[in-house]
Each structure stands twice: as structure tokens, then as C-alpha cells.
Amino acid sequence: MDNKIFQLKKEGLSNDERTNALDNFAQYIDTQANHWLGYQNIPKFNYNDDIKRFLNNHLNNIGDPFVSGNCTINSKSMEKAVLDYYAKLWNAKTPHNPHDPESYWGYVLTMGSTEGNLYGLWNARDYLKGRKLLTDQNEGSKSETHRTHYLRAIPKEENLNAYRPVAFFSEDTHYSIIKAMRVLRIPTFYEVGKKHYPTHNPLSKSGKWTHDFYEVPSLKGKNGPGSIDVEKLAVLVNFFASKGHPILICCNYGTTFKGAYDEVKAIGERLMPIFKKNGLIDRKVVYGEEGHTDTRNGFWIHVDGALGAAYMPFLEMAYMQGKIDSSGPVFDFRLPWVNSIVMSGHKWIGTPFPCGIFMTKVKYQLFPPTAPEYINSPDTTFAGSRNGLSPIILWDFLARNSYEAQINRAIRCESLASYAEEQLKSVRAYHPSLDLMVERTPMALTVRFRKPNENIVFKYSLSCETIIINGVEHHYAHIFTMDAVTKELIDKFINDLRKPDAFETEILKAEEKPSKIRVKKSEKISFSSERNRGWR
Ligand SMILES: *Cc1c(COP(=O)(O)O)cnc(C)c1O
């Protein structure tokens, strides 16, 4: 496609030029969508029947989903229905009730899980720092009555770390988590460890914080590759909790590259005694001179379920009904230690634009939020203006697809992944001198393998990542068997991989050299490797 056809001119484009550009673009999109294999999105829809008309209005869900406000052309009625649906699916207490601390609260994201992670970690940070937002009701002149301010908890002499949270996440974590930590200035265990306890790393013989400890190690090998190593996590958490720090943990439920599920249940079971021993359960938070107090936990467990939170509940149902023989680890609000969950709408469900869901409980919300008179709805979400089309698309999908339909969809995608794995293994016979590195994490909708040549990468929109194993670079690509993928498409892809030039031999040479990538000079700003982050 020639990008020149899109260039805009002062006088605009003629009707022919404009139509020609649009037609070319449509053709390009169509070709790419027909070979879509590399990412966990669904590339094509047909909303011509009854949804298309809503493109002709500006729908804006600004403010809190549960307070309509004065900006009345919104889809909050559908947004609330969608939130209720996921609250039930994730076993939270429904309906949302602002006066019931145990009930759920959430909203439909305008960005995807990136926004949900940012919001969740912001919420976690302020909760763990013992912050409270208060509105001055009666102070000052009338014009100041909407002023809000944070109350800060002041640590006591005996534990100066009481409101200094430390974050933990595995090496398979999505880059949006690292970005959120940076934006929010939440220190990771590596950063705090290196600065304040430089020779006391409980996981290393030398006690040093080498670059192997930027993140919590993941399990390697065949038994769950890519999920966080719970034992190592426990050793690290125990160390920082015993120094008085509150603990923030980000779990992955479906890692981006390997599709691995962190054992959220086992993590809680292993860590609760550590939290208890270190006074992190129901601790009393005192706000300086003002004398306010409240009781809250000194830990937060956030579940990044961008893909997995949307479909794993259906595989669990399939398992309960005896339709498949295993199920993933429990991750939802059945576990009392889960504080927040995020999911992307454009992944499992598939939407024409990014969206997603953030969910927590009323008792963990940053309370009370500001309530700008301008919109007459509390400003409880991250974005101001919010995409009002997303809840309609999500609602429409859920109205059309029963639990049973989604169970069948999940089983189909799962078995397609297993088919793709088998087929990829069969490609080995065509390239006997190469290690094709075909691997699949149990129950993942993704299979990873040796990166093929650039033409194949482009044709199938393959996501690629370099993974360093024992100091040696390995170039991987992966495919996702989302609902739009067919057996025929996989067969076509396999056929391309059988061709003699399907894999580039330069990659072989690169692999023989040990990697230098992880050695960073600028330790001061860069506490975590961002290279290729998230595509693991
Ligand atoms: C895709 C993904 C994200 C980011 O989601 P967006 O919807 O692209 O913002 C975050 N975490 C994981 C595990 C993901 O797979």
C-alpha cells in the first residue's frame, strides 16, 4: 500500500482521491485480517445490522458508571449490565451498592488492560500508602467547598517502612505493568533491595541484586512454563514484609507471550501466613494530627487477566461438566485476597477498538472520589471522557452468546491450539537441521516456535520475541488460536512453514553468540528490562 494516497492537502481531497484511499485501505485490512494469527485479537466483525447506527451519535460515559450524570447521551445502562455480568462470572458480590463495602465496583475501560493496570496499581499504591481523599465540607469560603485533599498516613518511629509499598511481578509480565510502575513511581523489590539492602538478596548466594532479580523468576521447563515461581516469590515477600514494607503483587492470568496462568490461589495460601506474621492483615492506619483512623490490609493482589479472565471461567465450567479433563488455577473474587482484576474486551470477545474491564470491591475504592459539579457524576475512573460504544459492543456479544456458547467457543479454541501444536511439530521433518522450539504452556491458546522469515511474519502478523535462555538469544514467534482462526488457516500457515526458505539462517548465527543485552549501564533509571517486554 502506498502511503502517499493518504496525504492530506490544504484544500482537502477530491471525492475520487478520498474514495480511492479508503478502498485501498479496506483492501489492505481485508488481506491482513484473512491471515490473522499472531495476536490475541479478533480481526473482523459485522455490525451492519443493528449496531452501526450508534456510530452516528457521540456516546460518552464520562464519570462513574453507576451515576448517570448530566451528560445524558451515554450507554451506562448497558455498561452496568456488562459489569454485573462479569461480577457474577468472577464471583464478586452483586449488585454494586455504594453502601455495601463487600459489593463490587468497576468500569468499562476506554483503553485496554493497560488502563486497567494503571488504574489498579494507582488504587493499590494509595491504599498501601494509607492515603485517604477527603472533601472539605465546611471550611473556607463558599468558592472553596469543592476542594479535596489527601490525608497521609504518618509512619511511626518503630516502622518507617509502614507506608512504603514494594511491588512484585514475574519476568513474564506485560510491559504495561512496568510502565504503570514507572508512571506511578511504585518501587519494585529490585529497586528497593538494591538501594536499601544491597547485600541481603535472600535469593542469591552472594546477597547481591544482579540483573537476574529485576523480576521474580518464572517457572521454566515443561511443568507450567511462564508462571511465577511461587516459592521464590514467597522468599522475597517474606524478606520485604519482615522489613515492614506493605506488599503489592501483580499476577498474570494468561501471560502475553506464553499464555501461562499464575497460581493465584497457591500464591495467597503461601503468602497469607507471611502477611499475618508481619502485621499486614487488618492493620490500623492513623492519619497524622487529624486523628482519623481506619483498618485495612498491608497487601494488594492485582490480577492482570487481559485474556485469561475472559475465557478461563468457561473452561472451568467445561471441566465441571466433564467436557475437558483439566482446569486452570482459580483467580477470581472467590479468593478473599484478590483486590482487583482487569481484562481486555478486544481479546477474547473481540471489539473493533480497544476496551476492557476493571473490577475491585467498594471497600478498596479510593474514597471518596471527587464529584465535579461540571458533569454531576463522581470522577472515579481514569479517563475523563469514556468510549460509550464499547459497552454496547460488549453487551451485544454477551446478549448473543450464552454461557454454553462461550464454553463451546473456549473448547474449540483450546483444541485448535492443540491441533496447531501438533502441526507445528510435524514441520520439523521439513527442516531436520533446525531446532523449531515448538512449545505450548498447558491450556494456553498460544503456541510458540522458532521465528520464521520476515515475509511469513508479515503475512500472518506474527508477534515475535527474543528470549534469553542461559545467556543465549532464542528468536521466537507465536500464534494465537482465537475464535476467528480456522483449521484451514492453520493448514495454510503450516504449508508456508514447510518451504525450504521458511526460516532464516542468520538467526542461527546470532544464537551462537552469547547475549550482551541484559547488561545495563544506566542502572539509576532503568530498574527493569523493557526489551521485548510483554511478548513472552
Ligand atoms: C494484552 C495484554 C495487556 C495489555 O492490554 P491492552 O488491552 O493491549 O492494553 C496487559 N496484560 C496482558 C497479560 C496482556 O496480554
XYZ file of C-alpha atoms and ligand atoms in Angstrom:
551
model
C 0.000 0.000 0.000
C 1.339 3.406 -0.985
C 1.130 5.788 1.961
C 1.134 8.794 -0.398
C -2.533 8.258 -1.212
C -3.400 9.259 2.352
C -1.555 12.570 2.355
C -3.913 15.401 3.225
C -3.887 18.727 1.418
C -4.971 22.192 2.468
C -7.884 22.045 0.067
C -8.840 18.539 1.186
C -9.019 15.607 -1.242
C -11.315 15.192 -4.223
C -14.062 12.671 -3.857
C -12.192 10.258 -6.139
C -8.954 10.598 -4.222
C -10.721 10.085 -0.917
C -12.683 7.038 -2.102
C -9.631 5.534 -3.723
C -7.645 5.898 -0.490
C -10.442 4.326 1.543
C -10.839 1.432 -0.901
C -7.126 0.731 -0.868
C -7.118 0.795 2.874
C -10.103 -1.561 3.078
C -8.364 -3.989 0.763
C -5.203 -3.958 2.854
C -7.152 -4.552 6.075
C -9.098 -7.351 4.477
C -5.978 -9.190 3.315
C -4.296 -8.905 6.698
C -7.462 -9.903 8.570
C -7.772 -13.057 6.479
C -4.351 -14.274 7.669
C -4.543 -13.025 11.238
C -2.716 -15.472 13.537
C -0.160 -13.666 15.671
C -2.111 -11.739 18.296
C -4.911 -12.475 20.727
C -7.415 -10.275 18.894
C -10.326 -10.995 16.631
C -9.821 -9.116 13.365
C -13.271 -8.986 11.731
C -16.897 -8.283 12.626
C -20.166 -7.485 11.048
C -22.117 -4.796 12.827
C -24.154 -3.753 9.819
C -27.489 -4.888 11.248
C -28.321 -3.057 14.400
C -25.182 -1.623 15.975
C -23.935 0.527 13.086
C -26.477 3.280 13.791
C -24.759 4.146 17.088
C -21.750 5.412 15.159
C -23.935 8.376 14.300
C -24.013 9.697 17.864
C -21.393 10.853 20.289
C -21.727 8.410 23.158
C -19.710 9.411 26.191
C -19.772 7.564 29.519
C -17.882 10.273 31.387
C -17.827 9.828 35.166
C -18.918 6.895 37.294
C -20.854 4.099 35.543
C -23.380 3.961 38.377
C -24.214 7.680 38.346
C -25.674 8.793 35.039
C -24.862 12.488 35.467
C -25.903 15.305 33.197
C -24.051 14.063 30.124
C -27.071 12.033 29.097
C -26.117 10.549 25.716
C -24.322 7.637 27.287
C -24.577 3.843 27.405
C -24.241 3.470 31.166
C -27.380 1.304 31.263
C -25.555 -1.274 29.150
C -22.254 -0.672 30.916
C -23.849 -1.576 34.248
C -25.329 -4.759 32.743
C -21.914 -5.771 31.392
C -20.227 -5.071 34.740
C -22.876 -7.120 36.554
C -22.254 -9.977 34.131
C -18.514 -10.054 34.857
C -19.017 -9.518 38.582
C -21.108 -12.706 38.580
C -18.692 -14.566 36.310
C -15.803 -13.632 38.645
C -17.798 -14.442 41.773
C -17.874 -10.932 43.230
C -20.781 -9.766 45.365
C -23.550 -8.255 43.229
C -25.256 -5.894 42.691
C -22.940 -2.942 43.132
C -24.066 -0.993 46.174
C -22.032 2.021 47.305
C -23.127 1.332 50.884
C -22.038 -2.303 50.860
C -18.249 -2.458 51.184
C -18.137 -6.095 50.066
C -20.001 -5.491 46.803
C -18.113 -4.991 43.572
C -17.285 -1.778 41.777
C -15.757 -1.398 38.332
C -15.958 0.323 34.986
C -15.521 -0.288 31.266
C -12.081 0.949 30.190
C -11.537 3.294 27.252
C -8.083 1.853 26.691
C -7.465 -1.866 27.161
C -5.893 -3.654 30.119
C -3.102 -1.087 30.082
C -5.534 1.459 31.536
C -6.889 -1.169 33.931
C -3.380 -1.982 35.152
C -2.556 1.692 35.569
C -5.766 2.331 37.483
C -5.430 -0.832 39.575
C -1.868 -0.040 40.573
C -2.740 3.569 41.352
C -5.528 2.317 43.563
C -3.158 -0.218 45.153
C -0.431 2.335 45.746
C -2.658 4.828 47.536
C -4.354 2.083 49.528
C -0.998 0.760 50.708
C 0.397 4.210 51.352
C -2.540 4.738 53.678
C -3.963 7.644 51.740
C -7.459 8.928 52.039
C -9.122 11.556 49.919
C -11.371 13.867 51.881
C -13.619 16.705 50.818
C -13.623 19.870 52.893
C -17.265 20.342 53.581
C -17.403 23.362 55.822
C -14.044 25.009 55.600
C -13.142 28.245 53.935
C -15.287 30.396 51.737
C -18.091 29.090 49.556
C -15.991 29.046 46.432
C -13.652 26.559 48.114
C -16.215 23.988 49.211
C -15.348 21.531 46.461
C -11.732 21.432 47.418
C -10.411 17.963 48.120
C -7.207 16.887 49.751
C -5.319 13.741 50.552
C -4.780 12.701 54.103
C -1.462 10.980 54.502
C -0.697 8.292 56.976
C 2.409 9.122 59.012
C 4.592 6.132 59.892
C 5.576 5.589 63.497
C 9.209 5.522 64.589
C 9.235 1.766 65.045
C 8.393 1.119 61.375
C 9.318 3.857 58.940
C 8.532 1.499 56.035
C 4.887 1.069 57.032
C 3.641 3.105 54.043
C 6.381 2.312 51.547
C 4.913 -0.382 49.296
C 7.161 -2.709 47.320
C 5.982 -4.318 44.064
C 6.500 -7.906 42.869
C 5.811 -9.364 39.425
C 7.256 -12.123 37.291
C 9.620 -11.907 34.355
C 6.729 -12.857 32.034
C 4.733 -9.754 32.982
C 3.307 -7.432 30.312
C 5.164 -4.161 29.687
C 2.111 -2.137 30.708
C 2.746 -3.126 34.338
C 6.328 -1.847 34.168
C 5.087 1.345 32.518
C 2.451 1.832 35.216
C 5.050 1.343 37.973
C 7.214 3.981 36.365
C 4.397 6.488 35.896
C 3.193 5.920 39.448
C 6.699 5.761 40.916
C 5.998 2.486 42.636
C 9.345 0.923 43.528
C 9.922 -2.716 42.656
C 11.572 -5.175 45.047
C 14.710 -4.997 42.916
C 14.919 -1.239 43.239
C 14.306 -1.179 46.989
C 16.531 -4.203 47.528
C 19.467 -2.773 45.616
C 19.205 0.617 47.289
C 18.432 -0.255 50.897
C 19.535 -3.866 51.363
C 22.367 -4.125 48.800
C 23.973 -7.274 50.192
C 20.902 -9.065 51.507
C 19.152 -10.531 48.467
C 17.577 -13.629 50.023
C 17.607 -15.456 46.679
C 21.248 -15.066 45.752
C 24.284 -16.711 47.323
C 26.292 -13.502 47.202
C 23.373 -11.482 48.558
C 23.750 -9.125 45.573
C 20.911 -7.790 43.413
C 22.170 -8.803 39.991
C 20.076 -8.336 36.846
C 18.626 -11.824 37.329
C 16.464 -10.225 40.000
C 14.799 -7.406 38.091
C 11.683 -9.537 38.287
C 10.535 -12.574 40.192
C 11.699 -15.685 38.284
C 9.092 -17.693 36.370
C 8.917 -21.459 36.283
C 10.845 -22.917 33.402
C 10.532 -26.315 31.824
C 7.525 -28.331 30.908
C 5.527 -28.041 34.147
C 3.893 -24.702 33.630
C 6.472 -22.638 31.787
C 5.937 -18.957 32.284
C 4.007 -18.839 35.550
C 5.549 -17.130 38.569
C 7.728 -19.256 40.851
C 5.590 -19.155 43.999
C 8.370 -20.354 46.320
C 10.804 -17.682 45.155
C 8.065 -15.076 45.394
C 7.405 -16.171 48.985
C 11.095 -15.856 49.926
C 11.223 -12.318 48.507
C 7.917 -11.232 50.027
C 8.947 -12.616 53.402
C 12.149 -10.570 53.289
C 10.446 -7.255 52.482
C 7.454 -7.843 54.751
C 9.827 -8.514 57.646
C 11.416 -5.125 56.961
C 7.984 -3.577 57.494
C 7.002 -2.884 53.864
C 3.462 -3.293 52.540
C 3.347 -5.715 49.603
C 1.915 -5.201 46.099
C 1.708 -8.261 43.854
C 0.784 -8.331 40.161
C -0.314 -11.746 38.981
C -0.656 -12.715 35.337
C -3.644 -14.696 34.259
C -2.614 -15.595 30.755
C 0.860 -14.151 30.133
C 1.127 -12.348 26.827
C 3.713 -14.471 25.108
C 3.405 -17.912 26.687
C -0.197 -17.772 27.859
C 0.759 -19.007 31.338
C -1.510 -18.724 34.392
C -0.053 -17.619 37.719
C -1.319 -19.775 40.585
C -3.290 -17.001 42.271
C -4.804 -19.437 44.772
C -1.478 -21.008 45.740
C 0.101 -17.544 45.962
C -2.500 -16.406 48.503
C -2.264 -19.620 50.502
C 1.508 -19.338 50.661
C 1.611 -15.624 51.459
C -1.236 -15.161 53.952
C 0.793 -16.616 56.877
C 3.658 -14.284 55.920
C 1.300 -11.298 55.853
C -0.161 -12.339 59.193
C 3.211 -12.799 60.883
C 4.235 -9.311 59.753
C 1.078 -7.477 60.792
C -0.119 -6.842 57.237
C -3.663 -8.104 57.799
C -6.202 -5.622 59.197
C -3.613 -3.091 60.220
C -4.663 0.208 61.729
C -3.838 3.245 59.635
C -3.566 6.552 61.519
C -3.581 9.867 59.717
C -1.209 12.234 61.488
C -2.545 15.018 63.656
C -6.073 14.844 62.340
C -6.608 11.662 64.327
C -8.560 9.779 61.633
C -8.040 6.042 61.595
C -9.140 3.110 59.524
C -8.315 -0.567 59.235
C -7.028 -2.058 56.023
C -4.638 -4.704 54.798
C -0.985 -4.066 54.078
C -1.040 -6.084 50.856
C -2.734 -5.841 47.465
C -3.034 -8.610 44.888
C -3.842 -7.430 41.372
C -4.726 -9.928 38.646
C -3.822 -8.943 35.072
C -6.287 -11.191 33.268
C -6.210 -9.410 29.905
C -7.024 -12.590 28.001
C -7.414 -15.343 30.603
C -10.003 -13.691 32.853
C -12.419 -13.602 29.915
C -12.418 -17.269 28.918
C -10.892 -19.391 31.671
C -14.143 -19.285 33.692
C -15.766 -21.062 30.738
C -13.058 -23.719 30.613
C -13.620 -24.241 34.335
C -17.331 -24.766 33.602
C -16.414 -27.169 30.808
C -14.247 -29.052 33.293
C -17.049 -29.166 35.895
C -19.372 -30.559 33.222
C -16.849 -33.277 32.402
C -16.215 -31.898 28.908
C -12.440 -31.479 29.347
C -10.026 -33.087 31.779
C -8.259 -30.168 33.393
C -8.933 -26.630 34.536
C -6.755 -23.584 35.240
C -5.978 -22.207 38.702
C -8.720 -20.198 40.454
C -8.035 -16.464 40.124
C -11.225 -14.553 40.915
C -13.073 -12.966 43.854
C -13.719 -16.381 45.397
C -10.214 -15.829 46.737
C -10.530 -13.293 49.572
C -7.029 -11.966 48.830
C -7.810 -10.805 45.299
C -8.144 -6.992 45.246
C -8.535 -6.171 41.573
C -8.921 -7.829 38.169
C -8.544 -6.447 34.648
C -9.500 -7.869 31.279
C -9.254 -6.609 27.680
C -12.501 -6.533 25.705
C -10.789 -6.716 22.312
C -9.087 -10.033 23.021
C -11.400 -12.942 23.864
C -14.655 -11.203 22.949
C -13.237 -9.117 20.127
C -14.266 -5.499 19.587
C -13.490 -3.058 16.766
C -11.421 -0.890 19.153
C -9.542 -1.404 22.408
C -11.604 -1.604 25.589
C -11.692 -3.635 28.766
C -12.944 -4.023 32.305
C -11.531 -3.033 35.660
C -13.086 -4.527 38.777
C -12.488 -4.246 42.508
C -14.643 -4.087 45.668
C -16.298 -0.993 47.109
C -14.155 -1.290 50.237
C -10.948 -0.892 48.219
C -12.011 2.129 46.153
C -10.129 5.361 46.533
C -12.752 7.004 48.676
C -14.463 9.343 48.433
C -13.824 10.421 44.854
C -14.178 13.952 43.684
C -17.563 14.817 42.204
C -17.110 17.584 39.671
C -20.230 19.705 39.508
C -19.500 20.101 35.814
C -20.567 16.525 34.936
C -22.564 15.703 38.076
C -21.079 12.224 38.303
C -18.130 11.246 40.504
C -14.761 11.205 38.783
C -13.998 7.629 39.803
C -12.447 6.426 36.538
C -9.041 7.019 34.976
C -10.138 8.619 31.722
C -12.417 11.638 31.765
C -14.458 11.101 28.606
C -15.026 7.374 28.122
C -15.901 5.451 24.976
C -19.641 4.821 25.081
C -19.588 2.407 22.129
C -17.520 -0.201 23.963
C -20.207 -1.176 26.480
C -22.707 -1.564 23.594
C -20.409 -3.934 21.706
C -19.632 -5.939 24.851
C -23.307 -6.049 25.802
C -24.288 -7.203 22.317
C -21.754 -10.046 22.408
C -22.934 -11.208 25.826
C -26.571 -10.981 24.750
C -25.845 -13.154 21.720
C -23.533 -15.666 23.404
C -24.844 -17.752 26.289
C -22.527 -19.376 28.835
C -22.980 -22.541 26.829
C -21.928 -20.824 23.601
C -18.826 -19.426 25.308
C -17.991 -22.830 26.811
C -18.101 -24.324 23.319
C -16.064 -21.465 21.906
C -13.412 -21.929 24.607
C -13.227 -25.678 23.997
C -12.940 -25.112 20.257
C -10.128 -22.538 20.598
C -8.329 -24.763 23.072
C -8.436 -27.795 20.804
C -7.389 -25.666 17.845
C -4.292 -24.641 19.841
C -3.550 -28.262 20.454
C -4.012 -29.002 16.722
C -1.659 -26.136 15.844
C 0.930 -27.510 18.278
C 0.815 -30.944 16.642
C 1.017 -29.479 13.159
C 3.951 -27.253 14.099
C 5.777 -30.269 15.469
C 5.211 -32.017 12.144
C 7.089 -29.184 10.398
C 10.328 -30.452 11.986
C 10.579 -33.170 9.350
C 10.963 -30.471 6.686
C 13.836 -28.692 8.458
C 15.796 -31.517 10.074
C 18.839 -29.364 10.846
C 16.909 -26.729 12.821
C 15.514 -26.754 16.333
C 11.999 -25.380 15.767
C 11.471 -24.887 19.516
C 7.758 -25.716 19.376
C 6.324 -25.220 22.878
C 2.923 -24.736 24.416
C 2.054 -23.942 28.021
C -0.761 -26.208 29.234
C -4.237 -24.760 28.479
C -2.806 -21.751 26.638
C -4.420 -20.577 23.395
C -0.956 -19.894 22.040
C 1.890 -21.966 20.620
C 5.439 -20.582 20.289
C 8.125 -21.688 17.861
C 11.221 -20.568 16.013
C 10.685 -17.218 14.276
C 10.177 -17.731 10.526
C 11.292 -15.358 7.747
C 10.050 -11.767 7.536
C 7.541 -12.441 4.755
C 5.777 -15.071 6.804
C 5.930 -12.834 9.890
C 4.192 -10.051 7.934
C 1.680 -12.260 6.130
C 0.342 -13.760 9.363
C 1.009 -10.674 11.562
C 3.167 -12.794 13.874
C 4.260 -11.405 17.186
C 7.942 -12.135 17.853
C 10.147 -12.093 20.906
C 13.741 -12.796 21.731
C 14.030 -14.876 24.861
C 17.389 -15.309 26.536
C 17.935 -18.799 27.859
C 21.183 -19.439 29.743
C 22.695 -16.337 28.200
C 21.804 -17.301 24.622
C 19.253 -15.500 22.451
C 16.361 -17.542 21.119
C 14.141 -15.929 18.498
C 10.540 -16.963 18.938
C 7.249 -16.165 17.249
C 3.830 -17.265 18.409
C 0.307 -17.722 17.119
C -2.982 -17.427 18.981
C -5.944 -19.607 18.117
C -8.668 -17.063 18.760
C -12.255 -17.625 17.645
C -11.747 -16.252 14.131
C -8.930 -18.729 13.375
C -9.859 -21.788 11.331
C -8.196 -25.120 10.779
C -7.796 -24.138 7.119
C -5.824 -21.038 8.079
C -3.520 -23.105 10.290
C -3.004 -25.602 7.452
C -2.130 -22.768 5.077
C 0.352 -21.409 7.580
C 1.916 -24.835 8.148
C 2.277 -25.215 4.409
C 4.250 -21.962 4.248
C 6.494 -23.148 7.084
C 7.353 -26.325 5.214
C 9.005 -24.371 2.403
C 12.830 -24.589 2.342
C 13.341 -20.841 2.917
C 10.757 -20.539 5.700
C 13.393 -19.968 8.388
C 16.291 -17.585 8.050
C 19.699 -18.981 8.773
C 21.118 -15.677 10.079
C 19.174 -16.374 13.195
C 21.304 -19.450 13.708
C 24.459 -17.363 13.709
C 23.026 -14.883 16.189
C 22.222 -17.702 18.523
C 25.788 -18.827 18.761
C 26.837 -15.519 20.283
C 26.192 -15.029 23.970
C 23.848 -12.127 24.596
C 25.001 -8.803 25.955
C 21.570 -7.301 26.137
C 20.847 -7.630 29.795
C 23.916 -5.766 30.953
C 22.668 -2.257 31.584
C 24.857 0.709 32.314
C 22.182 3.158 33.379
C 21.004 1.303 36.463
C 19.727 4.506 38.003
C 16.645 4.992 35.874
C 16.270 1.580 34.433
C 15.390 -0.870 37.130
C 13.677 -3.294 34.837
C 14.422 -4.675 31.434
C 11.912 -3.298 28.973
C 13.333 -5.027 25.976
C 10.645 -7.016 24.175
C 8.734 -6.889 27.384
C 5.348 -8.452 27.348
C 5.534 -10.599 24.293
C 6.672 -13.601 26.253
C -2.618 -7.565 26.078
C -2.184 -7.556 27.475
C -2.155 -6.376 28.222
C -2.422 -5.026 27.620
O -3.680 -4.952 27.221
P -4.172 -3.821 26.216
O -5.597 -4.205 26.172
O -3.415 -4.028 24.959
O -3.906 -2.524 26.854
C -1.824 -6.438 29.555
N -1.516 -7.599 30.124
C -1.518 -8.758 29.446
C -1.175 -10.014 30.175
C -1.840 -8.775 28.098
O -1.810 -9.924 27.427
